């Protein structure tokens, strides 16, 4: 691992702060239509979704209950292990409630598939998913987000919550990481 500086390590900007903000407003409008009378539990999948989640929640014009679950499938690796580990579970009982899962990225799809099955076993009134980025060419299982920010090619992206080995999450844009950083 050779992490140096943002200037050295980022190959290009895939989505700027401005592009992120515009797309977020569009998604928030659609969600407001869907959930205005449903009092949903909106769940952040830590840590990657944290920036998207907070920015999205403050644009939602209806009452929500915020909750957080922390899972890990990548550890310090660039490849998904396929095994999802719950680091911290939610606080709230979701039985009978409308649940909106907020994810940053679908890559192999294994994390979201696992979470949807886990949440379904807890008998909510409904489960939907909103995912900021979708690497649709990389899915290793059948999984579709109900709402998606952007479909992206198979590039190693960081920033706006997404990391490589826990670095780069605080970049305000989505950037493509230079291969020499992780190869
Ligand atoms: C990342 C990301 C998603 C998941 C997507 O989480 O935040 O939750 O991987 O990958 P998948 O579709 O291949 O399962 P990670 O396990 O790296 O934890 P983090 O959110 O704390 O970075």
mmCIF file with all atom_site columns, C-alpha atoms and ligand atoms in Angstrom:
data_model
loop_
_atom_site.group_PDB
_atom_site.id
_atom_site.type_symbol
_atom_site.label_atom_id
_atom_site.label_alt_id
_atom_site.label_comp_id
_atom_site.label_asym_id
_atom_site.label_entity_id
_atom_site.label_seq_id
_atom_site.pdbx_PDB_ins_code
_atom_site.Cartn_x
_atom_site.Cartn_y
_atom_site.Cartn_z
_atom_site.occupancy
_atom_site.B_iso_or_equiv
_atom_site.pdbx_formal_charge
_atom_site.auth_seq_id
_atom_site.auth_comp_id
_atom_site.auth_asym_id
_atom_site.auth_atom_id
_atom_site.pdbx_PDB_model_num
ATOM   1   C CA  . UNK A 1 1   ? 0.000   0.000   0.000   1.00 0.00 ? 1   UNK A CA  1
ATOM   2   C CA  . UNK A 1 2   ? 1.505   3.312   -1.074  1.00 0.00 ? 2   UNK A CA  1
ATOM   3   C CA  . UNK A 1 3   ? -0.804  6.114   0.049   1.00 0.00 ? 3   UNK A CA  1
ATOM   4   C CA  . UNK A 1 4   ? 0.786   9.513   -0.477  1.00 0.00 ? 4   UNK A CA  1
ATOM   5   C CA  . UNK A 1 5   ? -1.356  12.550  -1.274  1.00 0.00 ? 5   UNK A CA  1
ATOM   6   C CA  . UNK A 1 6   ? -4.689  13.121  -2.952  1.00 0.00 ? 6   UNK A CA  1
ATOM   7   C CA  . UNK A 1 7   ? -2.929  14.881  -5.823  1.00 0.00 ? 7   UNK A CA  1
ATOM   8   C CA  . UNK A 1 8   ? -0.626  11.899  -6.412  1.00 0.00 ? 8   UNK A CA  1
ATOM   9   C CA  . UNK A 1 9   ? -3.087  9.092   -5.866  1.00 0.00 ? 9   UNK A CA  1
ATOM   10  C CA  . UNK A 1 10  ? -6.262  10.191  -7.680  1.00 0.00 ? 10  UNK A CA  1
ATOM   11  C CA  . UNK A 1 11  ? -6.293  9.598   -11.404 1.00 0.00 ? 11  UNK A CA  1
ATOM   12  C CA  . UNK A 1 12  ? -9.447  11.583  -12.251 1.00 0.00 ? 12  UNK A CA  1
ATOM   13  C CA  . UNK A 1 13  ? -12.659 12.968  -10.798 1.00 0.00 ? 13  UNK A CA  1
ATOM   14  C CA  . UNK A 1 14  ? -15.648 10.825  -11.761 1.00 0.00 ? 14  UNK A CA  1
ATOM   15  C CA  . UNK A 1 15  ? -18.320 12.955  -10.041 1.00 0.00 ? 15  UNK A CA  1
ATOM   16  C CA  . UNK A 1 16  ? -17.705 16.455  -8.730  1.00 0.00 ? 16  UNK A CA  1
ATOM   17  C CA  . UNK A 1 17  ? -19.294 17.931  -5.601  1.00 0.00 ? 17  UNK A CA  1
ATOM   18  C CA  . UNK A 1 18  ? -21.718 19.814  -7.840  1.00 0.00 ? 18  UNK A CA  1
ATOM   19  C CA  . UNK A 1 19  ? -22.760 16.664  -9.748  1.00 0.00 ? 19  UNK A CA  1
ATOM   20  C CA  . UNK A 1 20  ? -23.226 14.800  -6.462  1.00 0.00 ? 20  UNK A CA  1
ATOM   21  C CA  . UNK A 1 21  ? -25.391 17.589  -5.026  1.00 0.00 ? 21  UNK A CA  1
ATOM   22  C CA  . UNK A 1 22  ? -27.616 17.757  -8.122  1.00 0.00 ? 22  UNK A CA  1
ATOM   23  C CA  . UNK A 1 23  ? -28.193 13.996  -8.223  1.00 0.00 ? 23  UNK A CA  1
ATOM   24  C CA  . UNK A 1 24  ? -28.900 13.911  -4.509  1.00 0.00 ? 24  UNK A CA  1
ATOM   25  C CA  . UNK A 1 25  ? -31.619 16.518  -4.855  1.00 0.00 ? 25  UNK A CA  1
ATOM   26  C CA  . UNK A 1 26  ? -33.289 14.454  -7.586  1.00 0.00 ? 26  UNK A CA  1
ATOM   27  C CA  . UNK A 1 27  ? -33.207 11.290  -5.467  1.00 0.00 ? 27  UNK A CA  1
ATOM   28  C CA  . UNK A 1 28  ? -34.522 13.143  -2.398  1.00 0.00 ? 28  UNK A CA  1
ATOM   29  C CA  . UNK A 1 29  ? -37.502 14.407  -4.400  1.00 0.00 ? 29  UNK A CA  1
ATOM   30  C CA  . UNK A 1 30  ? -38.426 10.891  -5.536  1.00 0.00 ? 30  UNK A CA  1
ATOM   31  C CA  . UNK A 1 31  ? -38.043 9.534   -1.995  1.00 0.00 ? 31  UNK A CA  1
ATOM   32  C CA  . UNK A 1 32  ? -40.168 12.325  -0.571  1.00 0.00 ? 32  UNK A CA  1
ATOM   33  C CA  . UNK A 1 33  ? -43.005 11.320  -2.918  1.00 0.00 ? 33  UNK A CA  1
ATOM   34  C CA  . UNK A 1 34  ? -42.665 7.666   -1.884  1.00 0.00 ? 34  UNK A CA  1
ATOM   35  C CA  . UNK A 1 35  ? -42.241 8.057   1.872   1.00 0.00 ? 35  UNK A CA  1
ATOM   36  C CA  . UNK A 1 36  ? -43.982 11.263  2.935   1.00 0.00 ? 36  UNK A CA  1
ATOM   37  C CA  . UNK A 1 37  ? -46.695 9.374   4.903   1.00 0.00 ? 37  UNK A CA  1
ATOM   38  C CA  . UNK A 1 38  ? -44.723 6.267   5.886   1.00 0.00 ? 38  UNK A CA  1
ATOM   39  C CA  . UNK A 1 39  ? -42.527 7.406   8.773   1.00 0.00 ? 39  UNK A CA  1
ATOM   40  C CA  . UNK A 1 40  ? -39.693 5.108   7.616   1.00 0.00 ? 40  UNK A CA  1
ATOM   41  C CA  . UNK A 1 41  ? -36.580 3.918   9.392   1.00 0.00 ? 41  UNK A CA  1
ATOM   42  C CA  . UNK A 1 42  ? -33.711 5.087   7.202   1.00 0.00 ? 42  UNK A CA  1
ATOM   43  C CA  . UNK A 1 43  ? -30.670 2.889   7.752   1.00 0.00 ? 43  UNK A CA  1
ATOM   44  C CA  . UNK A 1 44  ? -27.102 3.921   7.032   1.00 0.00 ? 44  UNK A CA  1
ATOM   45  C CA  . UNK A 1 45  ? -24.689 1.113   6.137   1.00 0.00 ? 45  UNK A CA  1
ATOM   46  C CA  . UNK A 1 46  ? -21.497 2.248   7.831   1.00 0.00 ? 46  UNK A CA  1
ATOM   47  C CA  . UNK A 1 47  ? -18.985 3.350   7.039   1.00 0.00 ? 47  UNK A CA  1
ATOM   48  C CA  . UNK A 1 48  ? -19.079 3.911   3.295   1.00 0.00 ? 48  UNK A CA  1
ATOM   49  C CA  . UNK A 1 49  ? -22.610 5.321   3.080   1.00 0.00 ? 49  UNK A CA  1
ATOM   50  C CA  . UNK A 1 50  ? -22.039 7.912   5.814   1.00 0.00 ? 50  UNK A CA  1
ATOM   51  C CA  . UNK A 1 51  ? -21.602 11.008  3.621   1.00 0.00 ? 51  UNK A CA  1
ATOM   52  C CA  . UNK A 1 52  ? -24.371 10.053  1.185   1.00 0.00 ? 52  UNK A CA  1
ATOM   53  C CA  . UNK A 1 53  ? -26.678 9.203   4.086   1.00 0.00 ? 53  UNK A CA  1
ATOM   54  C CA  . UNK A 1 54  ? -26.245 12.465  5.960   1.00 0.00 ? 54  UNK A CA  1
ATOM   55  C CA  . UNK A 1 55  ? -26.524 14.610  2.832   1.00 0.00 ? 55  UNK A CA  1
ATOM   56  C CA  . UNK A 1 56  ? -29.587 12.682  1.679   1.00 0.00 ? 56  UNK A CA  1
ATOM   57  C CA  . UNK A 1 57  ? -31.355 12.719  5.051   1.00 0.00 ? 57  UNK A CA  1
ATOM   58  C CA  . UNK A 1 58  ? -31.113 16.467  5.377   1.00 0.00 ? 58  UNK A CA  1
ATOM   59  C CA  . UNK A 1 59  ? -32.901 16.843  2.046   1.00 0.00 ? 59  UNK A CA  1
ATOM   60  C CA  . UNK A 1 60  ? -35.809 14.523  2.911   1.00 0.00 ? 60  UNK A CA  1
ATOM   61  C CA  . UNK A 1 61  ? -38.948 16.518  3.635   1.00 0.00 ? 61  UNK A CA  1
ATOM   62  C CA  . UNK A 1 62  ? -40.755 13.976  5.812   1.00 0.00 ? 62  UNK A CA  1
ATOM   63  C CA  . UNK A 1 63  ? -40.301 12.460  9.284   1.00 0.00 ? 63  UNK A CA  1
ATOM   64  C CA  . UNK A 1 64  ? -37.656 9.746   9.481   1.00 0.00 ? 64  UNK A CA  1
ATOM   65  C CA  . UNK A 1 65  ? -36.060 7.628   12.178  1.00 0.00 ? 65  UNK A CA  1
ATOM   66  C CA  . UNK A 1 66  ? -32.315 7.434   11.625  1.00 0.00 ? 66  UNK A CA  1
ATOM   67  C CA  . UNK A 1 67  ? -30.448 4.241   12.443  1.00 0.00 ? 67  UNK A CA  1
ATOM   68  C CA  . UNK A 1 68  ? -27.063 2.733   11.650  1.00 0.00 ? 68  UNK A CA  1
ATOM   69  C CA  . UNK A 1 69  ? -25.636 -0.704  11.025  1.00 0.00 ? 69  UNK A CA  1
ATOM   70  C CA  . UNK A 1 70  ? -21.948 -1.391  10.544  1.00 0.00 ? 70  UNK A CA  1
ATOM   71  C CA  . UNK A 1 71  ? -20.918 -4.268  8.321   1.00 0.00 ? 71  UNK A CA  1
ATOM   72  C CA  . UNK A 1 72  ? -17.669 -5.230  6.722   1.00 0.00 ? 72  UNK A CA  1
ATOM   73  C CA  . UNK A 1 73  ? -16.954 -7.524  3.812   1.00 0.00 ? 73  UNK A CA  1
ATOM   74  C CA  . UNK A 1 74  ? -13.720 -6.123  2.429   1.00 0.00 ? 74  UNK A CA  1
ATOM   75  C CA  . UNK A 1 75  ? -11.524 -5.530  5.486   1.00 0.00 ? 75  UNK A CA  1
ATOM   76  C CA  . UNK A 1 76  ? -8.241  -4.118  4.195   1.00 0.00 ? 76  UNK A CA  1
ATOM   77  C CA  . UNK A 1 77  ? -8.551  -6.006  0.911   1.00 0.00 ? 77  UNK A CA  1
ATOM   78  C CA  . UNK A 1 78  ? -9.499  -4.648  -2.523  1.00 0.00 ? 78  UNK A CA  1
ATOM   79  C CA  . UNK A 1 79  ? -11.562 -7.801  -3.181  1.00 0.00 ? 79  UNK A CA  1
ATOM   80  C CA  . UNK A 1 80  ? -14.843 -8.689  -1.483  1.00 0.00 ? 80  UNK A CA  1
ATOM   81  C CA  . UNK A 1 81  ? -14.476 -11.719 0.757   1.00 0.00 ? 81  UNK A CA  1
ATOM   82  C CA  . UNK A 1 82  ? -18.135 -12.565 0.173   1.00 0.00 ? 82  UNK A CA  1
ATOM   83  C CA  . UNK A 1 83  ? -18.542 -13.004 3.922   1.00 0.00 ? 83  UNK A CA  1
ATOM   84  C CA  . UNK A 1 84  ? -20.423 -10.129 5.537   1.00 0.00 ? 84  UNK A CA  1
ATOM   85  C CA  . UNK A 1 85  ? -19.633 -9.471  9.183   1.00 0.00 ? 85  UNK A CA  1
ATOM   86  C CA  . UNK A 1 86  ? -21.948 -7.367  11.378  1.00 0.00 ? 86  UNK A CA  1
ATOM   87  C CA  . UNK A 1 87  ? -19.713 -5.045  13.383  1.00 0.00 ? 87  UNK A CA  1
ATOM   88  C CA  . UNK A 1 88  ? -22.600 -3.135  14.999  1.00 0.00 ? 88  UNK A CA  1
ATOM   89  C CA  . UNK A 1 89  ? -26.288 -3.959  14.597  1.00 0.00 ? 89  UNK A CA  1
ATOM   90  C CA  . UNK A 1 90  ? -29.158 -1.455  14.447  1.00 0.00 ? 90  UNK A CA  1
ATOM   91  C CA  . UNK A 1 91  ? -30.734 -0.097  17.637  1.00 0.00 ? 91  UNK A CA  1
ATOM   92  C CA  . UNK A 1 92  ? -34.327 -0.068  16.415  1.00 0.00 ? 92  UNK A CA  1
ATOM   93  C CA  . UNK A 1 93  ? -36.702 -3.014  15.978  1.00 0.00 ? 93  UNK A CA  1
ATOM   94  C CA  . UNK A 1 94  ? -37.851 -2.822  12.339  1.00 0.00 ? 94  UNK A CA  1
ATOM   95  C CA  . UNK A 1 95  ? -40.771 -5.278  12.581  1.00 0.00 ? 95  UNK A CA  1
ATOM   96  C CA  . UNK A 1 96  ? -43.836 -3.734  10.921  1.00 0.00 ? 96  UNK A CA  1
ATOM   97  C CA  . UNK A 1 97  ? -41.927 -0.600  9.875   1.00 0.00 ? 97  UNK A CA  1
ATOM   98  C CA  . UNK A 1 98  ? -41.037 0.737   6.451   1.00 0.00 ? 98  UNK A CA  1
ATOM   99  C CA  . UNK A 1 99  ? -37.272 0.462   5.985   1.00 0.00 ? 99  UNK A CA  1
ATOM   100 C CA  . UNK A 1 100 ? -35.056 2.301   3.530   1.00 0.00 ? 100 UNK A CA  1
ATOM   101 C CA  . UNK A 1 101 ? -31.496 0.959   3.310   1.00 0.00 ? 101 UNK A CA  1
ATOM   102 C CA  . UNK A 1 102 ? -28.913 3.551   2.269   1.00 0.00 ? 102 UNK A CA  1
ATOM   103 C CA  . UNK A 1 103 ? -25.737 2.163   0.649   1.00 0.00 ? 103 UNK A CA  1
ATOM   104 C CA  . UNK A 1 104 ? -22.813 3.889   -1.024  1.00 0.00 ? 104 UNK A CA  1
ATOM   105 C CA  . UNK A 1 105 ? -21.965 1.283   -3.654  1.00 0.00 ? 105 UNK A CA  1
ATOM   106 C CA  . UNK A 1 106 ? -23.022 -2.050  -5.106  1.00 0.00 ? 106 UNK A CA  1
ATOM   107 C CA  . UNK A 1 107 ? -19.948 -3.871  -6.367  1.00 0.00 ? 107 UNK A CA  1
ATOM   108 C CA  . UNK A 1 108 ? -20.270 -7.666  -6.164  1.00 0.00 ? 108 UNK A CA  1
ATOM   109 C CA  . UNK A 1 109 ? -23.720 -7.082  -4.634  1.00 0.00 ? 109 UNK A CA  1
ATOM   110 C CA  . UNK A 1 110 ? -23.007 -9.561  -1.846  1.00 0.00 ? 110 UNK A CA  1
ATOM   111 C CA  . UNK A 1 111 ? -23.314 -7.007  0.956   1.00 0.00 ? 111 UNK A CA  1
ATOM   112 C CA  . UNK A 1 112 ? -26.673 -5.646  -0.162  1.00 0.00 ? 112 UNK A CA  1
ATOM   113 C CA  . UNK A 1 113 ? -28.052 -9.104  -0.872  1.00 0.00 ? 113 UNK A CA  1
ATOM   114 C CA  . UNK A 1 114 ? -27.042 -10.233 2.605   1.00 0.00 ? 114 UNK A CA  1
ATOM   115 C CA  . UNK A 1 115 ? -28.547 -7.127  4.226   1.00 0.00 ? 115 UNK A CA  1
ATOM   116 C CA  . UNK A 1 116 ? -31.836 -7.407  2.355   1.00 0.00 ? 116 UNK A CA  1
ATOM   117 C CA  . UNK A 1 117 ? -32.174 -11.020 3.507   1.00 0.00 ? 117 UNK A CA  1
ATOM   118 C CA  . UNK A 1 118 ? -31.227 -10.118 7.069   1.00 0.00 ? 118 UNK A CA  1
ATOM   119 C CA  . UNK A 1 119 ? -33.731 -7.263  7.194   1.00 0.00 ? 119 UNK A CA  1
ATOM   120 C CA  . UNK A 1 120 ? -36.477 -9.338  5.537   1.00 0.00 ? 120 UNK A CA  1
ATOM   121 C CA  . UNK A 1 121 ? -36.088 -11.939 8.294   1.00 0.00 ? 121 UNK A CA  1
ATOM   122 C CA  . UNK A 1 122 ? -37.019 -9.205  10.794  1.00 0.00 ? 122 UNK A CA  1
ATOM   123 C CA  . UNK A 1 123 ? -40.468 -8.770  9.125   1.00 0.00 ? 123 UNK A CA  1
ATOM   124 C CA  . UNK A 1 124 ? -40.608 -5.073  8.227   1.00 0.00 ? 124 UNK A CA  1
ATOM   125 C CA  . UNK A 1 125 ? -43.670 -3.596  6.438   1.00 0.00 ? 125 UNK A CA  1
ATOM   126 C CA  . UNK A 1 126 ? -41.450 -2.923  3.406   1.00 0.00 ? 126 UNK A CA  1
ATOM   127 C CA  . UNK A 1 127 ? -37.771 -2.764  2.446   1.00 0.00 ? 127 UNK A CA  1
ATOM   128 C CA  . UNK A 1 128 ? -36.322 -0.587  -0.281  1.00 0.00 ? 128 UNK A CA  1
ATOM   129 C CA  . UNK A 1 129 ? -32.755 0.300   -1.079  1.00 0.00 ? 129 UNK A CA  1
ATOM   130 C CA  . UNK A 1 130 ? -31.115 3.461   -2.301  1.00 0.00 ? 130 UNK A CA  1
ATOM   131 C CA  . UNK A 1 131 ? -27.562 3.160   -3.503  1.00 0.00 ? 131 UNK A CA  1
ATOM   132 C CA  . UNK A 1 132 ? -25.379 6.029   -4.627  1.00 0.00 ? 132 UNK A CA  1
ATOM   133 C CA  . UNK A 1 133 ? -23.177 4.085   -7.063  1.00 0.00 ? 133 UNK A CA  1
ATOM   134 C CA  . UNK A 1 134 ? -23.759 0.830   -8.904  1.00 0.00 ? 134 UNK A CA  1
ATOM   135 C CA  . UNK A 1 135 ? -21.004 -1.138  -10.647 1.00 0.00 ? 135 UNK A CA  1
ATOM   136 C CA  . UNK A 1 136 ? -23.516 -3.174  -12.627 1.00 0.00 ? 136 UNK A CA  1
ATOM   137 C CA  . UNK A 1 137 ? -20.813 -5.070  -14.584 1.00 0.00 ? 137 UNK A CA  1
ATOM   138 C CA  . UNK A 1 138 ? -19.376 -6.490  -11.346 1.00 0.00 ? 138 UNK A CA  1
ATOM   139 C CA  . UNK A 1 139 ? -22.409 -8.086  -9.699  1.00 0.00 ? 139 UNK A CA  1
ATOM   140 C CA  . UNK A 1 140 ? -21.843 -11.659 -8.560  1.00 0.00 ? 140 UNK A CA  1
ATOM   141 C CA  . UNK A 1 141 ? -25.458 -12.193 -7.518  1.00 0.00 ? 141 UNK A CA  1
ATOM   142 C CA  . UNK A 1 142 ? -28.976 -11.026 -8.363  1.00 0.00 ? 142 UNK A CA  1
ATOM   143 C CA  . UNK A 1 143 ? -29.402 -7.676  -6.639  1.00 0.00 ? 143 UNK A CA  1
ATOM   144 C CA  . UNK A 1 144 ? -31.008 -4.433  -7.761  1.00 0.00 ? 144 UNK A CA  1
ATOM   145 C CA  . UNK A 1 145 ? -31.273 -1.125  -5.909  1.00 0.00 ? 145 UNK A CA  1
ATOM   146 C CA  . UNK A 1 146 ? -34.719 0.469   -5.971  1.00 0.00 ? 146 UNK A CA  1
ATOM   147 C CA  . UNK A 1 147 ? -33.118 3.889   -6.362  1.00 0.00 ? 147 UNK A CA  1
ATOM   148 C CA  . UNK A 1 148 ? -29.638 4.521   -7.740  1.00 0.00 ? 148 UNK A CA  1
ATOM   149 C CA  . UNK A 1 149 ? -27.460 7.622   -8.027  1.00 0.00 ? 149 UNK A CA  1
ATOM   150 C CA  . UNK A 1 150 ? -25.122 6.659   -10.838 1.00 0.00 ? 150 UNK A CA  1
ATOM   151 C CA  . UNK A 1 151 ? -24.208 3.507   -12.711 1.00 0.00 ? 151 UNK A CA  1
ATOM   152 C CA  . UNK A 1 152 ? -20.416 3.386   -13.019 1.00 0.00 ? 152 UNK A CA  1
ATOM   153 C CA  . UNK A 1 153 ? -17.806 1.345   -14.886 1.00 0.00 ? 153 UNK A CA  1
ATOM   154 C CA  . UNK A 1 154 ? -15.497 -1.118  -13.145 1.00 0.00 ? 154 UNK A CA  1
ATOM   155 C CA  . UNK A 1 155 ? -13.001 1.379   -11.725 1.00 0.00 ? 155 UNK A CA  1
ATOM   156 C CA  . UNK A 1 156 ? -11.632 1.619   -8.175  1.00 0.00 ? 156 UNK A CA  1
ATOM   157 C CA  . UNK A 1 157 ? -13.459 4.673   -6.839  1.00 0.00 ? 157 UNK A CA  1
ATOM   158 C CA  . UNK A 1 158 ? -12.874 6.492   -3.567  1.00 0.00 ? 158 UNK A CA  1
ATOM   159 C CA  . UNK A 1 159 ? -14.147 9.602   -1.818  1.00 0.00 ? 159 UNK A CA  1
ATOM   160 C CA  . UNK A 1 160 ? -17.533 10.773  -0.547  1.00 0.00 ? 160 UNK A CA  1
ATOM   161 C CA  . UNK A 1 161 ? -17.398 7.944   2.020   1.00 0.00 ? 161 UNK A CA  1
ATOM   162 C CA  . UNK A 1 162 ? -15.750 5.306   -0.159  1.00 0.00 ? 162 UNK A CA  1
ATOM   163 C CA  . UNK A 1 163 ? -12.339 4.140   0.929   1.00 0.00 ? 163 UNK A CA  1
ATOM   164 C CA  . UNK A 1 164 ? -9.271  2.216   0.101   1.00 0.00 ? 164 UNK A CA  1
ATOM   165 C CA  . UNK A 1 165 ? -8.010  0.655   3.328   1.00 0.00 ? 165 UNK A CA  1
ATOM   166 C CA  . UNK A 1 166 ? -9.986  3.337   5.244   1.00 0.00 ? 166 UNK A CA  1
ATOM   167 C CA  . UNK A 1 167 ? -8.252  6.238   3.462   1.00 0.00 ? 167 UNK A CA  1
ATOM   168 C CA  . UNK A 1 168 ? -9.755  8.813   1.072   1.00 0.00 ? 168 UNK A CA  1
ATOM   169 C CA  . UNK A 1 169 ? -13.287 8.715   2.574   1.00 0.00 ? 169 UNK A CA  1
ATOM   170 C CA  . UNK A 1 170 ? -13.139 12.449  3.270   1.00 0.00 ? 170 UNK A CA  1
ATOM   171 C CA  . UNK A 1 171 ? -12.583 13.522  -0.338  1.00 0.00 ? 171 UNK A CA  1
ATOM   172 C CA  . UNK A 1 172 ? -15.639 15.640  -1.258  1.00 0.00 ? 172 UNK A CA  1
ATOM   173 C CA  . UNK A 1 173 ? -15.889 14.098  -4.752  1.00 0.00 ? 173 UNK A CA  1
ATOM   174 C CA  . UNK A 1 174 ? -15.842 10.592  -6.252  1.00 0.00 ? 174 UNK A CA  1
ATOM   175 C CA  . UNK A 1 175 ? -12.387 9.966   -7.677  1.00 0.00 ? 175 UNK A CA  1
ATOM   176 C CA  . UNK A 1 176 ? -10.740 7.108   -9.531  1.00 0.00 ? 176 UNK A CA  1
ATOM   177 C CA  . UNK A 1 177 ? -7.772  5.693   -7.627  1.00 0.00 ? 177 UNK A CA  1
ATOM   178 C CA  . UNK A 1 178 ? -4.559  5.101   -9.531  1.00 0.00 ? 178 UNK A CA  1
ATOM   179 C CA  . UNK A 1 179 ? -3.926  1.335   -9.830  1.00 0.00 ? 179 UNK A CA  1
ATOM   180 C CA  . UNK A 1 180 ? -0.374  1.669   -8.486  1.00 0.00 ? 180 UNK A CA  1
ATOM   181 C CA  . UNK A 1 181 ? -1.830  2.640   -5.082  1.00 0.00 ? 181 UNK A CA  1
ATOM   182 C CA  . UNK A 1 182 ? -3.561  -0.708  -4.575  1.00 0.00 ? 182 UNK A CA  1
ATOM   183 C CA  . UNK A 1 183 ? -1.709  -3.118  -6.886  1.00 0.00 ? 183 UNK A CA  1
HETATM 184 C C1  . LIG B 2 .   ? -18.153 -1.547  0.925   1.00 0.00 ? 1   LIG B C1  1
HETATM 185 C C2  . LIG B 2 .   ? -19.320 -0.643  0.556   1.00 0.00 ? 1   LIG B C2  1
HETATM 186 C C3  . LIG B 2 .   ? -20.489 -1.584  0.479   1.00 0.00 ? 1   LIG B C3  1
HETATM 187 C C4  . LIG B 2 .   ? -19.853 -2.870  0.010   1.00 0.00 ? 1   LIG B C4  1
HETATM 188 C C5  . LIG B 2 .   ? -20.125 -3.076  -1.439  1.00 0.00 ? 1   LIG B C5  1
HETATM 189 O O1  . LIG B 2 .   ? -18.173 -1.768  2.301   1.00 0.00 ? 1   LIG B O1  1
HETATM 190 O O2  . LIG B 2 .   ? -19.503 0.363   1.520   1.00 0.00 ? 1   LIG B O2  1
HETATM 191 O O3  . LIG B 2 .   ? -21.103 -1.775  1.720   1.00 0.00 ? 1   LIG B O3  1
HETATM 192 O O4  . LIG B 2 .   ? -18.429 -2.755  0.226   1.00 0.00 ? 1   LIG B O4  1
HETATM 193 O O5  . LIG B 2 .   ? -19.429 -4.171  -1.943  1.00 0.00 ? 1   LIG B O5  1
HETATM 194 P P1  . LIG B 2 .   ? -20.118 -5.500  -2.462  1.00 0.00 ? 1   LIG B P1  1
HETATM 195 O O6  . LIG B 2 .   ? -21.267 -5.087  -3.355  1.00 0.00 ? 1   LIG B O6  1
HETATM 196 O O7  . LIG B 2 .   ? -19.005 -6.168  -3.252  1.00 0.00 ? 1   LIG B O7  1
HETATM 197 O O8  . LIG B 2 .   ? -20.543 -6.320  -1.311  1.00 0.00 ? 1   LIG B O8  1
HETATM 198 P P2  . LIG B 2 .   ? -16.929 -2.330  3.143   1.00 0.00 ? 1   LIG B P2  1
HETATM 199 O O9  . LIG B 2 .   ? -17.217 -3.749  3.502   1.00 0.00 ? 1   LIG B O9  1
HETATM 200 O O10 . LIG B 2 .   ? -15.652 -2.058  2.414   1.00 0.00 ? 1   LIG B O10 1
HETATM 201 O O11 . LIG B 2 .   ? -17.015 -1.466  4.467   1.00 0.00 ? 1   LIG B O11 1
HETATM 202 P P3  . LIG B 2 .   ? -17.063 0.137   4.607   1.00 0.00 ? 1   LIG B P3  1
HETATM 203 O O12 . LIG B 2 .   ? -18.450 0.578   4.158   1.00 0.00 ? 1   LIG B O12 1
HETATM 204 O O13 . LIG B 2 .   ? -16.849 0.362   6.055   1.00 0.00 ? 1   LIG B O13 1
HETATM 205 O O14 . LIG B 2 .   ? -15.991 0.726   3.729   1.00 0.00 ? 1   LIG B O14 1
#
